[in-house]
Tab-separated table of C-alpha atoms in Angstrom:
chain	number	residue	atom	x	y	z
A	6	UNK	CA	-9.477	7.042	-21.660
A	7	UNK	CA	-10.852	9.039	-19.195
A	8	UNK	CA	-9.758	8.065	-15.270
A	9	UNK	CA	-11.765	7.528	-12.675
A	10	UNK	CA	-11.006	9.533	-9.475
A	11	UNK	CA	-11.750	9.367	-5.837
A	12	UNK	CA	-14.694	11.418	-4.552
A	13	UNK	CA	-15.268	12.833	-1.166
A	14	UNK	CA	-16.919	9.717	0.632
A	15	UNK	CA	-14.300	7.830	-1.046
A	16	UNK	CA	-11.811	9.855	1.009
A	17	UNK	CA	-13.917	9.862	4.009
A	18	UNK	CA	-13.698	6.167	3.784
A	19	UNK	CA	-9.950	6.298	3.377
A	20	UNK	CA	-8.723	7.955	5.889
A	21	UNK	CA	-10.713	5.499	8.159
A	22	UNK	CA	-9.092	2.991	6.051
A	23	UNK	CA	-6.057	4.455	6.751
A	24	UNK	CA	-6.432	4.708	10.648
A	25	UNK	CA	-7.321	0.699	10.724
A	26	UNK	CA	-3.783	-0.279	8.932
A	27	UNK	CA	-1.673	1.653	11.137
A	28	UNK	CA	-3.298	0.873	14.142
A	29	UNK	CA	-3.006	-3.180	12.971
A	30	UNK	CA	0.219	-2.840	11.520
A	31	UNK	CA	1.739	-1.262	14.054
A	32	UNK	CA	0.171	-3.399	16.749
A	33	UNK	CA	1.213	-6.578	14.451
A	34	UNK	CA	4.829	-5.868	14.164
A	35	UNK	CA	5.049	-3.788	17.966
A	36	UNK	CA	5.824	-0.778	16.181
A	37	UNK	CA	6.436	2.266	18.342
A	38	UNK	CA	6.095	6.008	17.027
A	39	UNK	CA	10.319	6.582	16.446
A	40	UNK	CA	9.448	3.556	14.031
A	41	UNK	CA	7.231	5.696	11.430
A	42	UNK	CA	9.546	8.490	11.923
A	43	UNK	CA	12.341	6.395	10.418
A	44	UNK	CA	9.946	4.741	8.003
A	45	UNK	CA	8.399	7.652	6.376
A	46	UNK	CA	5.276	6.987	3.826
A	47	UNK	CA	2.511	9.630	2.578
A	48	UNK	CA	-0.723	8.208	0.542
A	49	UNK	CA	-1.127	9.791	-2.407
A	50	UNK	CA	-4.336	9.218	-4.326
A	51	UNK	CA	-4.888	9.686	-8.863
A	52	UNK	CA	-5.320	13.358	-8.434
A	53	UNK	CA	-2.139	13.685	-6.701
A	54	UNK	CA	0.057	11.138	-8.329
A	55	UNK	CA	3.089	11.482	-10.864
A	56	UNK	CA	2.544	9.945	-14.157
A	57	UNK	CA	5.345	7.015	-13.162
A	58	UNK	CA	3.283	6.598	-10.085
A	59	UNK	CA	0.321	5.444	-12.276
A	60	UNK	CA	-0.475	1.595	-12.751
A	61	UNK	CA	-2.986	0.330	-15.309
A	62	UNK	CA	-3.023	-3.005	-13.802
A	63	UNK	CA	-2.277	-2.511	-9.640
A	64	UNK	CA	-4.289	-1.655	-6.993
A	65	UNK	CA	-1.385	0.384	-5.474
A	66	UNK	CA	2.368	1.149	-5.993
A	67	UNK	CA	4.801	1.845	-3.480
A	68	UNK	CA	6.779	4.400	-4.842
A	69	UNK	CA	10.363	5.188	-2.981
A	70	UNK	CA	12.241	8.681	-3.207
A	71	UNK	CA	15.496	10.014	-1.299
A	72	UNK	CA	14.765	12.491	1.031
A	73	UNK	CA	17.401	15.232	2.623
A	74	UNK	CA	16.615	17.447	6.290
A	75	UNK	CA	17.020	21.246	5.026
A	76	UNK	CA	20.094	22.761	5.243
A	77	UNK	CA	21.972	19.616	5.542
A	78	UNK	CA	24.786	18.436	2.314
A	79	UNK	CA	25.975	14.734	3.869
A	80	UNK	CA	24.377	11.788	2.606
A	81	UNK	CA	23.946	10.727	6.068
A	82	UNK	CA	21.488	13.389	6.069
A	83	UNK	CA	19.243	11.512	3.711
A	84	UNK	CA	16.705	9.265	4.919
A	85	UNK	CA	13.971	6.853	2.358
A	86	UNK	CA	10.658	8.078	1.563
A	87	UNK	CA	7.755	5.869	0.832
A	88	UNK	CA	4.287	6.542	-0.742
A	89	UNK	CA	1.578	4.320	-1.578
A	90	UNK	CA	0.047	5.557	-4.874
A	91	UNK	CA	-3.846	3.948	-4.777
A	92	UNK	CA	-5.217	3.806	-8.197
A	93	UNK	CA	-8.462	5.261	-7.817
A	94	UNK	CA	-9.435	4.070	-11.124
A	95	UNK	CA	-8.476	0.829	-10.645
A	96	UNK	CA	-10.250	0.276	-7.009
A	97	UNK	CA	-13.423	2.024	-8.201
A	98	UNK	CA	-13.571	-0.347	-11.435
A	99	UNK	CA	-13.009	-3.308	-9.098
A	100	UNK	CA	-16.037	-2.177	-6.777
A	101	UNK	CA	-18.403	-1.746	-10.414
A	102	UNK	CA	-17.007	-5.280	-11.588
A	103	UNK	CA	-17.360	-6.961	-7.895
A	104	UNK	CA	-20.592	-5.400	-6.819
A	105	UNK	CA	-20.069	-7.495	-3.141
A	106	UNK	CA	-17.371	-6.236	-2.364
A	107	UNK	CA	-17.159	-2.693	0.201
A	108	UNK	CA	-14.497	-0.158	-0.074
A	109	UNK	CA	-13.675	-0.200	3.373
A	110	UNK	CA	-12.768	-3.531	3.838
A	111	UNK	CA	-10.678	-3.593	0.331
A	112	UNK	CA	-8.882	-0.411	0.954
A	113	UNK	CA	-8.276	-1.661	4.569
A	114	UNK	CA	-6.712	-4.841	2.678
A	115	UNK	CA	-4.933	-2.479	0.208
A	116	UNK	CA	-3.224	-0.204	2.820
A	117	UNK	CA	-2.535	-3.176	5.583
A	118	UNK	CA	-0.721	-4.379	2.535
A	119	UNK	CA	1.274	-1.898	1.742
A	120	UNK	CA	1.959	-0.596	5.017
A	121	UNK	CA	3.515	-4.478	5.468
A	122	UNK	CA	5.962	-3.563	2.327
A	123	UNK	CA	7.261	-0.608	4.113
A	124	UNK	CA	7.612	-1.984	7.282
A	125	UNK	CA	9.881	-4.639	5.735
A	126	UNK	CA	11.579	-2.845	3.323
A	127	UNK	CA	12.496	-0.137	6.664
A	128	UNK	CA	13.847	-2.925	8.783
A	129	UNK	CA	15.829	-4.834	5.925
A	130	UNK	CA	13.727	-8.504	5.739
A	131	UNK	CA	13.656	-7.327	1.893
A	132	UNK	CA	15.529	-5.305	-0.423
A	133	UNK	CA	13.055	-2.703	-2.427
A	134	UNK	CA	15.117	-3.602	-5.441
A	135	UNK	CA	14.629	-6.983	-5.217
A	136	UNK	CA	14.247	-9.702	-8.548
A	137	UNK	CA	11.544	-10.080	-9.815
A	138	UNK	CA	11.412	-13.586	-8.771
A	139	UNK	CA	11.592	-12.710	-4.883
A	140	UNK	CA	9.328	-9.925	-5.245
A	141	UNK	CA	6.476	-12.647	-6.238
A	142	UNK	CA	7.777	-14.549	-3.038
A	143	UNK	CA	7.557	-11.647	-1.053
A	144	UNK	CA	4.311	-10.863	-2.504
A	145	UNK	CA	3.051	-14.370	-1.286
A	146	UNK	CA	4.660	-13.603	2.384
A	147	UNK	CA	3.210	-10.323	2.265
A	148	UNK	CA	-0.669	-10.873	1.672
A	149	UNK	CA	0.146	-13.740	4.462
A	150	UNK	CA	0.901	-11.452	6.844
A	151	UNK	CA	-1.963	-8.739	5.707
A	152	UNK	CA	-4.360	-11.459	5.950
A	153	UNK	CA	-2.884	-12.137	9.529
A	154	UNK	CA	-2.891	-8.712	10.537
A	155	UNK	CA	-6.315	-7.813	9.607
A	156	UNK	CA	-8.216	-11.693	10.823
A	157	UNK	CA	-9.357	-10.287	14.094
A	158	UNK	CA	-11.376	-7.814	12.393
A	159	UNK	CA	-14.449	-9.815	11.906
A	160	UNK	CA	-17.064	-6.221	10.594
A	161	UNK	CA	-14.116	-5.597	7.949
A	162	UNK	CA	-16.006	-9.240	5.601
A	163	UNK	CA	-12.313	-9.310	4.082
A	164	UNK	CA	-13.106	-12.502	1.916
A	165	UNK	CA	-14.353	-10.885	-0.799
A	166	UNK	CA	-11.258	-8.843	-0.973
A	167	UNK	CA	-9.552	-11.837	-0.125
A	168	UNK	CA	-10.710	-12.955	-3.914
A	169	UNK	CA	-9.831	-9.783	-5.233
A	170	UNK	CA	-6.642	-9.288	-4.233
A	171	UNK	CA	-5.656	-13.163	-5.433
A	172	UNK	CA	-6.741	-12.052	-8.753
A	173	UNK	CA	-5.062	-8.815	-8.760
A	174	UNK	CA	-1.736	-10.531	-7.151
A	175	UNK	CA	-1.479	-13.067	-9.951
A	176	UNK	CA	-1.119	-10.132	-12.827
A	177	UNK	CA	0.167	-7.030	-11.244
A	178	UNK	CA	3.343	-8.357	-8.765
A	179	UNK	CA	5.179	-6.481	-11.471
A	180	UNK	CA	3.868	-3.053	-10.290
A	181	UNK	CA	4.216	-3.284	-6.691
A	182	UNK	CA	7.488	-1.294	-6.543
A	183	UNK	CA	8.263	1.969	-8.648
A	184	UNK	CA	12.213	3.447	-8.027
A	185	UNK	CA	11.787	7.157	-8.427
């Protein structure tokens, strides 16, 4: 089966994407800058992910990897790495199926959603390698929060995605979290 890839104004509309979740995720939890430098995350799109980091049912995976400063042996060295893996061809079949809904506001959702993982995850209110049991709780506290987060932005129409999401939630909580 052929995949379905990101195009240019897809990106374009990403990295705006992008720019709204940090700025509401960080204002949410009154993140400062030394924050993200302990909580390090890239965004990785299809093109650019590993075949573990690929999901046929998830919006996005948070993948986690160990990280060492060059030149340095000590485990203390080592600090966690996150990235969000969007599945382009997931998100673009969503916006065929769902022809309401705008790829701003859902990868705004998506991101702000994700972004919330790694926050928690980097301050310890959840263990990455939680059950599977808490991981559908946390999934639950987690698009609470998003949906806090992202409420004062009325131009994002987030209900739609809203609707999405719910769907998506119910059959993919297995795929939010990939141990590489």
């Amino acid at each position: 089966m052929a995949q379905d890839y990101f195009r240019a104004d897809h990106t374009g509309m990403l990295r705006e994407a992008l720019v709204i979740a940090e700025e509401m995720t960080s204002d949410y939890f009154k993140l400062t800058q030394a924050h993200w430098l302990r909580a390090r995350f890239d965004v990785s799109t299809l093109a650019g992910l590993k075949q573990q980091e690929i999901a046929p049912d998830a919006l996005a995976v948070v993948a986690k990897y160990h990280g060492r400063r060059a030149g340095r042996s000590l485990s203390s060295a080592t600090f966690d790495f996150y990235r969000i893996c969007l599945q382009d061809h997931n998100i673009l079949r969503l916006l065929t199926e769902r022809r309401g809904l705008c790829l701003l506001s859902l990868l705004s959702y998506i991101l702000t959603h994700e972004l919330v993982h790694i926050v928690r995850f980097s301050q310890f209110a959840v263990s990455f390698e939680a059950s599977a049991e808490e991981r559908g709780r946390e999934e639950q506290r987690v698009h609470a929060l998003t949906r806090n987060i992202l409420a004062p932005l009325r131009f994002l129409d987030l209900p739609p995605a809203h609707c999405v999401i719910d769907h998506f939630h119910a059959g993919g909580a297995g795929n939010a979290h990939l141990r590489v």
